[in-house]
PDB file of C-alpha atoms and ligand atoms in Angstrom:
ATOM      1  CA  UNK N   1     -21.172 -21.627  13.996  1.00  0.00           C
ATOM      2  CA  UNK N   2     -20.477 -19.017  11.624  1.00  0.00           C
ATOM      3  CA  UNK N   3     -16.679 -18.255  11.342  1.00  0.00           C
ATOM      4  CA  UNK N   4     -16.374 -16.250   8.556  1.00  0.00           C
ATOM      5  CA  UNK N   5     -13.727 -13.562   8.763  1.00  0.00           C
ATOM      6  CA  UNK N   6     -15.880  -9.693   8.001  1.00  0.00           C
ATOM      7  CA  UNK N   7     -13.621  -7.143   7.448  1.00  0.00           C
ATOM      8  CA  UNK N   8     -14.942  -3.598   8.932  1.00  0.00           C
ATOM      9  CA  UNK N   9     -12.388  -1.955   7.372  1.00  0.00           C
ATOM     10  CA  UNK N  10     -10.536  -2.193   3.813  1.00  0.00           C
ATOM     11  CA  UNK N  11      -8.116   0.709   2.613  1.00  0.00           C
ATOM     12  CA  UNK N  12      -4.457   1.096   1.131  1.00  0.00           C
ATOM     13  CA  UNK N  13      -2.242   1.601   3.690  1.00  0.00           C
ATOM     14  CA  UNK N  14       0.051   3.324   1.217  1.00  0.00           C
ATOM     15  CA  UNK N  15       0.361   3.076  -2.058  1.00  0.00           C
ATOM     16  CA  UNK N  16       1.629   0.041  -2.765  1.00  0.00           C
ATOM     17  CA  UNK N  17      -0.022  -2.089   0.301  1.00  0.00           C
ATOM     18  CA  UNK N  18      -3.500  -3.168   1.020  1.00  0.00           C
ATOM     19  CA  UNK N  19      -4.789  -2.753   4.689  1.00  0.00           C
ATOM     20  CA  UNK N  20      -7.412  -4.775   6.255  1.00  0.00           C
ATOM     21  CA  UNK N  21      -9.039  -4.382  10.038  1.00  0.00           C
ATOM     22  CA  UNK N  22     -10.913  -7.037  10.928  1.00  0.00           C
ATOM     23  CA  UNK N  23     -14.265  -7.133  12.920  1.00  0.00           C
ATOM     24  CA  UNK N  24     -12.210  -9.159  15.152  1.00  0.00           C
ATOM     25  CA  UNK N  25     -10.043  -6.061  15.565  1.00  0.00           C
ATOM     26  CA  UNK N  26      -7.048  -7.653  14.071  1.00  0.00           C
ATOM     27  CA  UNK N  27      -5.143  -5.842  11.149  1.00  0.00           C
ATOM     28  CA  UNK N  28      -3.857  -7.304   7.988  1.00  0.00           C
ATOM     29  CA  UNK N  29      -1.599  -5.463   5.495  1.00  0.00           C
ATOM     30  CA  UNK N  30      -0.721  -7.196   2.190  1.00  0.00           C
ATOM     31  CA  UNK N  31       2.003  -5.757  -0.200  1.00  0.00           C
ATOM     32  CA  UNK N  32       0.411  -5.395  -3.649  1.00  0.00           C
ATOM     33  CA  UNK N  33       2.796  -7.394  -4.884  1.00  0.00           C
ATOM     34  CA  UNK N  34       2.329 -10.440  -2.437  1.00  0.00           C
ATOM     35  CA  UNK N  35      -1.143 -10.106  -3.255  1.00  0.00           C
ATOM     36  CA  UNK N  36      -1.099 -10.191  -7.111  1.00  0.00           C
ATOM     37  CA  UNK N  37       0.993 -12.842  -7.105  1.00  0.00           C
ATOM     38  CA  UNK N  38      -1.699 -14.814  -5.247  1.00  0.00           C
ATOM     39  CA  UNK N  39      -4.228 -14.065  -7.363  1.00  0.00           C
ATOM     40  CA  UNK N  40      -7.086 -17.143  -7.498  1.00  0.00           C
ATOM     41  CA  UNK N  41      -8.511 -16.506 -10.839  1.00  0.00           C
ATOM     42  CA  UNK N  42      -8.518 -18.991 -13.590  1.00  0.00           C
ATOM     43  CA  UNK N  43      -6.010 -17.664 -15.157  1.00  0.00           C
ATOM     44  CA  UNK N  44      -3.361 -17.535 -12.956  1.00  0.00           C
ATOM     45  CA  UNK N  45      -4.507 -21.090 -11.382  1.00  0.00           C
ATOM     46  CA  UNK N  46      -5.328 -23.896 -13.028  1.00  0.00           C
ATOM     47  CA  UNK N  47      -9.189 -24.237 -12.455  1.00  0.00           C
ATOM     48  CA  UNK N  48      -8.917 -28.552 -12.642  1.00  0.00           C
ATOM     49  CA  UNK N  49      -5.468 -29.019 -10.940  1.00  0.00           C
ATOM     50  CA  UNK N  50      -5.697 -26.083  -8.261  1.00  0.00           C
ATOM     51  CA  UNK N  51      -1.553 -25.576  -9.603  1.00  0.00           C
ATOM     52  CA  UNK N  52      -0.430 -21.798 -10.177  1.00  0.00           C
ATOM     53  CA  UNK N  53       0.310 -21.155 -13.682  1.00  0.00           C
ATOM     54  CA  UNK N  54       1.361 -17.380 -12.815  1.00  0.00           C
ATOM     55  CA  UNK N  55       5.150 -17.261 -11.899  1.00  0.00           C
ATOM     56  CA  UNK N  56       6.580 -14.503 -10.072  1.00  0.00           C
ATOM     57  CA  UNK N  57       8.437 -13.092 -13.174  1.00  0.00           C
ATOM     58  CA  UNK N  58       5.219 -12.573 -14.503  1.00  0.00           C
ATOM     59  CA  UNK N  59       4.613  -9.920 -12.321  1.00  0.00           C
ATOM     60  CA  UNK N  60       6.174  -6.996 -12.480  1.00  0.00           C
ATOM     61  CA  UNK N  61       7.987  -5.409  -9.293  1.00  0.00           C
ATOM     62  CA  UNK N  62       6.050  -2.449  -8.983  1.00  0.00           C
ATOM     63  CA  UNK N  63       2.485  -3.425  -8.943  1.00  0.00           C
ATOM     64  CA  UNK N  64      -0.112  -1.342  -7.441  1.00  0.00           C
ATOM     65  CA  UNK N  65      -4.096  -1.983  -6.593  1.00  0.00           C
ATOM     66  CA  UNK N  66      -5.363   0.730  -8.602  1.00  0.00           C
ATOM     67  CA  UNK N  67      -9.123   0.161  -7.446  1.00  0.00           C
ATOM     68  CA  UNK N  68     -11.012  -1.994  -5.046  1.00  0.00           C
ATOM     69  CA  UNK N  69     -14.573  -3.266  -5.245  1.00  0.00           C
ATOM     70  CA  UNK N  70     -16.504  -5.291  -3.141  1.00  0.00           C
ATOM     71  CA  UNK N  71     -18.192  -8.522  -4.500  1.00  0.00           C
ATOM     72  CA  UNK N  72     -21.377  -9.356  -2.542  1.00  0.00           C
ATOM     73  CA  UNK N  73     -20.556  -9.413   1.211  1.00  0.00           C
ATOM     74  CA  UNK N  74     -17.647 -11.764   1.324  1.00  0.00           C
ATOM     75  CA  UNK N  75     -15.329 -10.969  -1.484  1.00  0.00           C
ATOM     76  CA  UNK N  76     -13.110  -8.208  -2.721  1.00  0.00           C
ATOM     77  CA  UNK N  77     -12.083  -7.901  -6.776  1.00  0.00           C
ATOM     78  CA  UNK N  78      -8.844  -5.755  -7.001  1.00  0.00           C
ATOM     79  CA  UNK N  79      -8.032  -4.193 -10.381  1.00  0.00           C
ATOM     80  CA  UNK N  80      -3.939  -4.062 -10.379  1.00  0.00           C
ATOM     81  CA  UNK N  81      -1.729  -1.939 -12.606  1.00  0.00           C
ATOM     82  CA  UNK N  82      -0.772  -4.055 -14.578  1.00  0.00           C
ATOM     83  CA  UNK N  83      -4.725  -4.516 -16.198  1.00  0.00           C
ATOM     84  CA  UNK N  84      -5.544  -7.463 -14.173  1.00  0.00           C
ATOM     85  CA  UNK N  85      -8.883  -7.581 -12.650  1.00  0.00           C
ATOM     86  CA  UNK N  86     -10.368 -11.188 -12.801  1.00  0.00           C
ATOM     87  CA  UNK N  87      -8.992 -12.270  -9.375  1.00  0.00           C
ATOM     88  CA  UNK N  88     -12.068 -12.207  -6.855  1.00  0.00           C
ATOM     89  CA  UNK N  89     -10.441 -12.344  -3.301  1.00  0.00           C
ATOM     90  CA  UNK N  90     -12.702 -13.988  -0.992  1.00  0.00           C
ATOM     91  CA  UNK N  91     -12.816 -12.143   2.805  1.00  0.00           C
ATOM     92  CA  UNK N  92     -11.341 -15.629   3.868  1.00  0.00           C
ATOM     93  CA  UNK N  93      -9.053 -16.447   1.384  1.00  0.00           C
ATOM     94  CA  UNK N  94      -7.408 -12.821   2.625  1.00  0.00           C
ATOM     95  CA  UNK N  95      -7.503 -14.123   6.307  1.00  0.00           C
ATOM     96  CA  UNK N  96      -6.036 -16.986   5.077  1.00  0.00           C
ATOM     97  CA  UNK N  97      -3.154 -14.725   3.648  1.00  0.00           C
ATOM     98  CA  UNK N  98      -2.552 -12.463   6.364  1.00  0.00           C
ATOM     99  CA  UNK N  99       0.856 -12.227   6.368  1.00  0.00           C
ATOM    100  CA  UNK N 100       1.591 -10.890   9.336  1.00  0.00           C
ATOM    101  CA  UNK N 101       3.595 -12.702  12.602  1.00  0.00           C
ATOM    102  CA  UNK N 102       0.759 -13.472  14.602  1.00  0.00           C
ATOM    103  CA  UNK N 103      -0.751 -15.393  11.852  1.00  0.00           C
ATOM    104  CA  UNK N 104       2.268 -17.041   9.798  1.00  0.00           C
ATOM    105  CA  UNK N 105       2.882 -18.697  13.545  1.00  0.00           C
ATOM    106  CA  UNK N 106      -0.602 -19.791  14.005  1.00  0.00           C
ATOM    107  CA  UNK N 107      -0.199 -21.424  10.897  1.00  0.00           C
ATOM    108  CA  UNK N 108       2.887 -23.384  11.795  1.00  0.00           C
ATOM    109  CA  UNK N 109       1.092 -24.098  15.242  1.00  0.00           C
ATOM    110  CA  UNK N 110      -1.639 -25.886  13.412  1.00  0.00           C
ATOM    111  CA  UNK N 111       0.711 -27.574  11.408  1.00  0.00           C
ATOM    112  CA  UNK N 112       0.373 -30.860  13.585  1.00  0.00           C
ATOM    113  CA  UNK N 113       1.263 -29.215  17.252  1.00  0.00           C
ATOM    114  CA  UNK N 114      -1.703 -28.951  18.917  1.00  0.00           C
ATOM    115  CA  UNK N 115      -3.723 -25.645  18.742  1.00  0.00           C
ATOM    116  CA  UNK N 116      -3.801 -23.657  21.948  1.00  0.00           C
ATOM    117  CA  UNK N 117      -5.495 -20.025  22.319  1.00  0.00           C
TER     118      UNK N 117
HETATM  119 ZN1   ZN A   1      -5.535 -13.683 -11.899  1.00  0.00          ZN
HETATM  120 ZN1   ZN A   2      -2.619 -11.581  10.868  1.00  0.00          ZN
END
């Protein structure tokens, strides 16, 4: 079964936040910020130990996306103010990240309760 989260739509919400509707209809908005910080290139993870080497201070308060492009069919590379562009978002990774309630509670339900629809 093929799970993969598709994204039908991906836009800035404003122009700080990114904005993602789902295939599955559901919306995701990430603040740039929340976002950069998360970042899964090598740089700002180490590629053998999987730990995050970028610290929040790092990133300064008020950065924005200033372009998207789409990688393939299942990732998105955002270029960010601040002249970072090596992190390559897979569509999952941002389902993974959806920070919105619905999700952050799934999350905790999964967390060892058992999972209910
Ligand atoms: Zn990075
Ligand atoms: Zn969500």
């Amino acid at each position: 079964m093929d799970s993969r989260p598709i994204p039908s739509e991906i836009s800035r919400a404003n122009l700080h936040d990114l904005r993602i509707v789902w295939k599955d209809g559901h919306q995701s908005t990430y603040p740039a910020r929340y976002l950069r910080l998360r970042c899964p290139c090598a740089g700002c993870v180490d590629e053998w130990t999987g730990r995050r080497v970028l610290k929040s201070a790092d990133v300064s308060e008020d950065v924005v996306p200033t372009s998207l492009q789409l990688v393939g069919r299942y990732a998105l590379r955002v270029h960010w103010s601040d002249s970072h562009s090596h992190g390559i978002y897979t569509f999952e990774f941002l389902r993974d990240l959806c920070p919105c309630a619905d999700c952050e509670s799934s999350a905790q339900e999964s967390e060892g309760l058992e999972a209910s629809d």
